[in-house]
């Protein structure tokens, strides 16, 4: 009875509030009274139609929007509630994406202007929600148009560029306005690394004893080779060292500005090891739970309320001398709208209770925000110069002492053990013993160690975000999706490198004896670094050759600036699209007509027996080695796929020849030959009709017979668990367990089962009915077929919901 009354109350509520997510809806509903019902749209309710380009190019780029199939029920429920409500409050996020969601809701639900109010807030607290209700506005069409321009431009670029890649490089490839430039950054960095020529030098460090303690110091210059290093140490054997100078200078250490999206992603990567997408997922949860402000922002600004809240908490927790209210300004002139930096909604909450990753990210955000409003740390920096008549160079020892900790107090009280250890280590290393000018020092030990110049580092996700932001490419809402996309598309991958052993020379002077020894170290060890794949390099080179404007960093940044101008009402969005599209479309047609195919082909040499030419290139299913050429040799060439750790750029002739030793016959099991091979989907074991994948950390070149049998048995067990039922009437009809639940397989086609169906109870006749009821298979056995390439999107009349180009204010 109580439940019925509750449902009736909600349906008859005077006010309907619509937000994007259920978690956000739940938090907001707790702040509003019985006259409000809060519902979620579960993100966008409509988008550009999936079929075709969905943009009428001839009709001023009129978009053709449609409600996605999975949102029809949501839309139907919202329409019903909107009709019953007196006022509909669109409370989606405050950025362009959120504004566009509100506009799509307005259009799709057929809302009336006088009954619809748009509200925004950058934190989900009772105060912020009630303030927003008191200050409603209309939908900002300029913000909508900026998002619409981005969506239309990206669809046009993807729709026209991708077929070029299908024809000129390989089927099923894709290109995008921002994603292709992001891949270019990674490809360019890889080329820099390959070009880098390592040079060695010697770094000299000494340990000296004074009457008050030991001093660690470094020689003022690096030495170019082992001859110089040896000569210097021999010169120091009988040298007398003394303190040549002592300088003490006051210094201050300033706190960093509060987090923006990109700086949060960078710090969470560095301190917590979070990926960019994981950081955004956790931050979203914290925002929707009312713990932090909106997490997609490029502003470092804090509101007066926030500054006052931080001031009160600092004075309460640490004392008035620790408080220094500070206003930060955003250096980026194109920072979107008047957003705040990411901060806690309640500065008095030093920590939260919840999921471990939520607690850790909140801790990071709270410290950064509170520290930004605290006094600078006061330091005393000391430099001791150690001299001798035996050499021209001096040894420098540097240290610092904290006179007043200021904002560092927050980090010294850390709950994270690692940070505590870091602070202890810094404090200990910063101390230098008290010495006087002219004081004689004992030379305990001097070491000259060979070091090497470093190639530029490969990007991690967070450093790529930093670079994109520096170049003005993308915005806070696009960083994480861009980085996910380029990895999903196979253009970029995270490669774990074990590194290589390297020898280095060390000269050590101790007890008046110079010892020369050779040591080894591992260099090049990497984890979670972004590397371009072969196809990523080939596609990038092709696009740079034929679409240099799209791939230009400055041009991409200029487009972002134009989106900002649209958002500010200074540029009509369709004019901006026209200016871009007309020359771009001509470029596409010219490339389709006149360019050569790109395969990244590289000649490795000639076969030692047949004398046939051996090349490595991109094939239909990925990078491969080819022996011979049908036109030259009159015979069909041989092919072999590259292994996981090989690439077009680094494979040698010897390694390429090894690949043709596959398939390897490992022995017989149950009277059938067991083979190891590499195929379209990677390395595998074959045993009769069984094909079992070899785990990625293992190689078909050295896998043993016993291990292969183990893989075969595991595959059998997995297949047995997959089968629910095979029908004796026709063995092509099978009920199987899949990744998304039970399904019907008929021959090579898969069919969805009706919701709530018990697969084990289905009869053969019922399965035939399911097959007949679905005109097309729900899912092909190997992915979806790529749509046919189109050179030019045809203008068509939008039959679904149409977007009217908005008039300027």
Tab-separated table of C-alpha atoms in Angstrom, residues 239-240 242 387-392:
chain	number	residue	atom	x	y	z
A	239	UNK	CA	94.733	16.407	-3.138
A	240	UNK	CA	93.808	18.509	-0.095
A	242	UNK	CA	88.649	22.510	1.828
A	387	UNK	CA	87.766	23.181	-3.733
A	388	UNK	CA	91.290	21.810	-4.213
A	389	UNK	CA	94.392	23.046	-5.995
A	390	UNK	CA	94.723	19.694	-7.784
A	391	UNK	CA	91.861	20.353	-10.259
A	392	UNK	CA	90.132	23.396	-11.774
